[in-house]
Coordinates of C-alpha atoms in Angstrom, one line a residue:
Y1 CA 0.0 0.0 0.0
R2 CA 1.1 3.6 -0.7
E3 CA 2.9 5.2 2.2
G4 CA 0.5 7.6 4.0
S5 CA -2.6 5.8 2.7
Q6 CA -5.4 5.2 5.2
T7 CA -5.3 1.5 4.6
L8 CA -1.6 1.3 5.5
K9 CA -2.2 3.3 8.6
T10 CA -5.0 1.0 9.6
Y11 CA -2.8 -2.1 9.1
K12 CA 0.0 -0.6 11.1
G13 CA -2.4 0.2 13.9
V14 CA -3.8 -3.3 14.0
L15 CA -0.4 -4.9 13.9
K16 CA 0.9 -2.6 16.7
L17 CA -2.0 -3.7 19.0
F18 CA -1.6 -7.4 18.0
T19 CA 2.1 -7.1 18.9
E20 CA 1.3 -5.6 22.2
F21 CA -1.1 -8.5 22.9
L22 CA 1.5 -11.1 22.0
Q23 CA 4.1 -9.4 24.2
N24 CA 1.7 -9.5 27.2
E25 CA 0.0 -12.9 26.6
Y26 CA 2.2 -15.0 24.3
A27 CA 5.8 -13.7 24.8
N28 CA 7.2 -17.2 24.1
I29 CA 6.1 -17.2 20.4
Q30 CA 9.1 -16.8 18.1
F31 CA 8.0 -18.2 14.7
L32 CA 5.1 -17.7 12.3
H33 CA 4.3 -21.4 12.1
E34 CA 3.5 -21.4 15.8
F35 CA 0.3 -19.5 15.1
C36 CA -0.9 -22.3 12.8
A37 CA -0.5 -24.8 15.7
N38 CA -2.4 -22.7 18.2
P39 CA -5.4 -20.9 16.6
K40 CA -6.7 -20.2 20.1
I41 CA -4.3 -17.2 20.0
F42 CA -6.8 -15.3 17.8
D43 CA -9.7 -16.0 20.1
D44 CA -7.7 -14.8 23.0
Y45 CA -6.9 -11.6 21.0
R46 CA -10.6 -11.1 20.4
H47 CA -11.3 -11.3 24.2
W48 CA -8.3 -9.1 25.0
L49 CA -9.5 -6.3 22.7
K50 CA -13.1 -6.5 24.2
E51 CA -12.3 -7.1 27.8
T52 CA -8.8 -5.9 28.6
K53 CA -7.5 -3.3 26.1
K54 CA -9.3 0.0 26.1
T55 CA -9.4 2.6 23.3
P56 CA -7.5 5.9 23.8
E57 CA -10.9 7.3 25.1
G58 CA -10.9 4.6 27.8
V59 CA -13.8 2.5 26.4
P60 CA -13.9 -1.1 25.2
H61 CA -13.3 -1.8 21.5
K62 CA -16.6 -2.3 19.6
D63 CA -17.5 -5.5 18.0
W64 CA -17.1 -4.0 14.5
T65 CA -13.5 -3.0 15.4
V66 CA -12.7 -6.5 16.7
K67 CA -14.0 -8.0 13.4
N68 CA -11.9 -5.7 11.3
H69 CA -8.8 -6.5 13.4
L70 CA -9.2 -10.2 12.8
K71 CA -9.8 -9.6 9.0
V72 CA -6.6 -7.6 8.8
I73 CA -4.6 -10.2 10.7
K74 CA -6.0 -12.9 8.4
T75 CA -5.0 -10.9 5.3
V76 CA -1.5 -10.5 6.7
F77 CA -1.1 -14.2 7.2
R78 CA -2.4 -14.9 3.7
Q79 CA 0.3 -12.7 2.3
A80 CA 2.8 -14.5 4.4
E81 CA 1.6 -17.8 2.9
K82 CA 1.8 -16.2 -0.6
W83 CA 5.4 -15.3 0.1
R84 CA 6.0 -18.9 1.4
H85 CA 6.9 -17.7 4.9
I86 CA 4.3 -20.2 6.2
I87 CA 2.8 -23.3 4.6
K88 CA -0.8 -22.4 5.4
T89 CA -2.8 -19.5 6.8
P90 CA -3.9 -20.1 10.4
D91 CA -7.6 -20.8 11.1
I92 CA -8.7 -17.3 12.1
N93 CA -12.4 -17.1 12.9
C94 CA -13.5 -13.6 11.7
V95 CA -17.1 -14.1 12.5
V96 CA -18.1 -11.7 15.2
S97 CA -21.7 -11.0 16.4
V98 CA -21.7 -7.3 15.5
L99 CA -24.2 -5.8 17.9
D100 CA -22.8 -2.2 18.0
A101 CA -22.2 -1.6 14.3
K102 CA -23.3 1.7 13.0
P103 CA -26.4 1.4 10.8
I104 CA -25.7 2.3 7.1
V105 CA -27.7 5.3 6.0
T106 CA -28.2 5.7 2.3
L107 CA -30.0 8.0 -0.1
E108 CA -31.8 5.2 -2.1
K109 CA -35.2 6.9 -1.7
E110 CA -35.7 9.7 -4.2
D111 CA -36.9 12.1 -1.5
D112 CA -33.9 11.5 0.6
F113 CA -31.5 11.9 -2.3
R114 CA -33.2 15.2 -3.2
L115 CA -33.1 16.4 0.4
F116 CA -29.4 15.7 0.8
M117 CA -28.4 17.3 -2.5
D118 CA -30.6 20.4 -2.0
R119 CA -29.1 20.9 1.5
C120 CA -25.6 20.4 0.0
K121 CA -26.2 23.2 -2.5
K122 CA -27.2 25.5 0.2
L123 CA -24.5 24.7 2.8
I124 CA -21.5 23.7 0.7
P125 CA -22.2 24.0 -3.0
E126 CA -18.6 23.5 -4.1
Y127 CA -18.9 19.9 -2.8
Y128 CA -22.1 19.2 -4.7
P129 CA -20.4 17.6 -7.8
H130 CA -18.2 15.4 -5.6
Y131 CA -21.2 14.0 -3.6
F132 CA -23.6 13.8 -6.6
I133 CA -21.3 11.8 -8.9
S134 CA -20.0 9.6 -6.1
A135 CA -23.6 8.7 -5.1
R136 CA -24.7 8.0 -8.7
C137 CA -21.5 6.2 -10.0
G138 CA -20.6 4.3 -6.8
I139 CA -17.0 5.5 -6.7
R140 CA -15.0 5.3 -3.5
F141 CA -13.5 8.4 -1.9
G142 CA -10.0 7.5 -3.1
E143 CA -11.3 6.9 -6.6
M144 CA -13.1 10.3 -6.6
V145 CA -10.1 12.3 -5.5
S146 CA -7.8 10.5 -8.0
L147 CA -10.1 10.7 -11.0
L148 CA -8.4 12.3 -14.0
W149 CA -10.1 14.1 -17.0
E150 CA -8.4 11.6 -19.3
N151 CA -10.5 8.9 -17.7
V152 CA -13.8 10.7 -18.5
D153 CA -15.0 10.0 -22.0
F154 CA -17.9 12.3 -22.9
E155 CA -18.2 10.8 -26.4
S156 CA -18.7 7.2 -25.1
R157 CA -20.5 8.5 -22.0
S158 CA -18.3 6.6 -19.6
L159 CA -16.0 7.1 -16.7
R160 CA -13.0 4.8 -16.2
V161 CA -11.4 3.8 -12.8
S162 CA -7.9 2.8 -13.7
K163 CA -4.4 2.7 -12.4
H164 CA -2.2 5.7 -12.9
Q165 CA 0.7 7.4 -11.1
G166 CA -0.2 7.8 -7.5
F167 CA -3.3 5.7 -7.6
T168 CA -4.1 2.0 -7.7
P169 CA -7.7 0.7 -7.8
K170 CA -8.8 -1.4 -4.9
G171 CA -9.1 -5.2 -5.4
L172 CA -7.5 -7.6 -7.9
S173 CA -9.0 -9.1 -11.0
K174 CA -9.4 -12.8 -10.6
R175 CA -8.7 -13.3 -14.3
T176 CA -5.5 -11.3 -14.6
G177 CA -4.4 -10.8 -11.0
L178 CA -3.9 -7.1 -11.7
P179 CA -5.6 -4.1 -10.0
K180 CA -9.3 -4.2 -10.8
E181 CA -10.3 -1.5 -13.3
R182 CA -13.8 -0.8 -14.5
N183 CA -15.9 1.4 -16.9
I184 CA -18.9 3.2 -15.5
P185 CA -21.6 4.3 -17.9
L186 CA -22.9 7.8 -17.4
S187 CA -26.5 9.0 -17.5
D188 CA -27.5 12.4 -18.9
D189 CA -27.8 14.1 -15.5
V190 CA -24.3 12.8 -14.4
L191 CA -22.8 14.0 -17.7
K192 CA -24.4 17.4 -17.1
V193 CA -22.8 17.7 -13.7
L194 CA -19.4 16.6 -15.0
K195 CA -19.6 19.2 -17.8
S196 CA -20.3 21.9 -15.3
I197 CA -17.0 21.4 -13.6
E198 CA -14.4 23.9 -14.7
Q199 CA -11.2 22.1 -15.9
S200 CA -8.0 23.3 -14.3
K201 CA -5.1 24.4 -16.5
R202 CA -2.7 23.3 -13.8
Y203 CA -4.0 19.9 -12.7
H204 CA -5.6 16.9 -14.5
N205 CA -7.8 15.9 -11.6
V206 CA -11.5 16.2 -12.1
F207 CA -12.3 17.0 -8.5
L208 CA -10.4 19.8 -6.7
K209 CA -10.8 21.6 -3.5
N210 CA -9.9 25.3 -3.5
G211 CA -8.2 24.8 -6.8
E212 CA -5.9 22.1 -5.5
P213 CA -5.9 18.2 -5.7
I214 CA -7.7 16.7 -2.7
S215 CA -5.7 14.7 -0.2
R216 CA -6.9 11.2 0.5
A217 CA -6.6 12.1 4.2
D218 CA -9.0 15.0 3.9
K219 CA -11.8 14.6 6.5
S220 CA -13.8 17.6 5.5
F221 CA -16.0 15.7 3.1
R222 CA -17.1 13.4 6.0
R223 CA -17.6 16.3 8.4
W224 CA -19.8 18.1 5.8
I225 CA -21.9 15.0 5.3
I226 CA -22.7 15.1 9.1
A227 CA -23.5 18.8 8.8
I228 CA -25.8 18.3 5.8
V229 CA -27.9 15.6 7.4
R230 CA -28.0 17.2 10.9
G231 CA -31.6 17.7 12.1
T232 CA -33.1 15.7 9.1
P233 CA -34.4 12.2 8.9
L234 CA -31.0 11.3 7.4
E235 CA -29.2 12.1 10.7
G236 CA -26.8 9.2 11.3
M237 CA -25.2 9.4 7.9
T238 CA -21.6 10.0 8.7
R239 CA -19.4 8.4 6.0
F240 CA -18.5 9.2 2.4
H241 CA -18.7 5.4 1.7
E242 CA -22.5 5.6 2.3
L243 CA -22.7 7.5 -1.0
R244 CA -21.3 4.3 -2.7
H245 CA -23.8 2.2 -0.8
T246 CA -26.5 4.5 -2.2
A247 CA -25.4 3.8 -5.8
G248 CA -25.4 0.1 -5.1
H249 CA -29.0 0.1 -3.9
L250 CA -30.1 2.4 -6.7
I251 CA -28.7 0.1 -9.4
F252 CA -30.0 -3.0 -7.6
E253 CA -33.5 -1.6 -7.9
A254 CA -33.1 -0.2 -11.4
S255 CA -31.7 -3.5 -12.7
G256 CA -34.6 -5.6 -11.4
G257 CA -32.5 -7.0 -8.5
N258 CA -29.5 -8.1 -10.7
L259 CA -26.5 -8.5 -8.4
Y260 CA -24.1 -9.0 -11.3
V261 CA -25.0 -5.5 -12.6
V262 CA -24.3 -4.1 -9.1
K263 CA -21.0 -6.1 -9.0
E264 CA -19.8 -4.6 -12.3
L265 CA -20.7 -1.0 -11.3
L266 CA -19.0 -1.2 -7.9
G267 CA -16.1 -3.2 -9.0
H268 CA -16.4 -6.0 -6.4
S269 CA -14.1 -8.9 -6.9
D270 CA -16.4 -11.4 -5.2
L271 CA -20.2 -11.6 -5.6
K272 CA -20.5 -12.3 -1.8
T273 CA -19.6 -8.7 -1.2
T274 CA -22.4 -7.6 -3.5
E275 CA -25.0 -9.7 -1.8
R276 CA -25.4 -7.2 1.0
Y277 CA -27.6 -5.2 -1.4
S278 CA -30.1 -8.0 -1.6
G279 CA -30.3 -8.4 2.1
K280 CA -33.6 -6.7 2.6
P281 CA -37.0 -7.7 1.0
T282 CA -37.9 -5.6 -2.0
K283 CA -41.0 -5.2 -4.1
L284 CA -39.1 -7.0 -6.8
V285 CA -38.8 -10.1 -4.7
S286 CA -42.5 -9.9 -3.7
E287 CA -43.5 -9.5 -7.3
A288 CA -41.4 -12.5 -8.4
V289 CA -42.9 -14.7 -5.7
N290 CA -46.5 -13.6 -6.6
R291 CA -45.9 -14.6 -10.2
L292 CA -45.3 -18.2 -9.1
E293 CA -48.7 -18.5 -7.6
G294 CA -50.5 -21.5 -9.1
F295 CA -47.2 -23.0 -10.5
G296 CA -47.7 -26.7 -11.3
T297 CA -51.5 -26.6 -10.8
G298 CA -52.6 -25.3 -14.1
K299 CA -53.9 -22.1 -12.5
R300 CA -50.7 -20.0 -12.7
K301 CA -51.2 -16.3 -13.0
K302 CA -50.2 -14.7 -16.3

């Protein structure tokens, strides 16, 4: 991962805590293969985070944090296996009953989408293109701040998320093993917003802040989301990534519940990740079930 990226900071933080745990509870461990022989270590780490180690604010770590820690550690061991430092990744149970996870708030209802965007225009109009296009195209924050004009094709009405200097797309293609790139078709209203953005003579980035490229560590977009939804039914929306979830839900509904379409739009490497968008009953499911009434009896509805 690129030095200074949020992902790298997260991994370093997790490994720092895991090392502290090992020094306190398993100081005799010296080799990586010893973790494979004793998977109980990871269960003990789970309990240590929840019951012993407190956050800097002095409160226990949340279930969601514990789950993410275990996933990071599993990823690290998988890389160690890939590099042949160990024969096999230890059995790390990442299943955690997440009772305190923050609910995801999206703008999938048309009234909610309009409310958010209208308030954005009033409070922070310069961020409107950033939010609107992210919520309609399903691009991540890192993809948004790294998008270049050369990757926007007005003629073919598409936007391309691809690798370039300083940016590598998240995920790997199962077919090529290379960073996963994707083309996102653009509707008329999205094209209109893109065309309204003044192109900088100095920078190639589509999205700027005060005329300068946006840092991936910039927290102002998150803070403004909180400000925009404050005092509205959308209060509780706190993350830029919820705009990406919005796009996923919108495309799921618009495609008639086709998860493969959502997978292509969002660039997921695994369909299991996409399945979260079908987790709630929809009118599409109800309609499909109703159409089966009378199946096999000769009285099926047309």
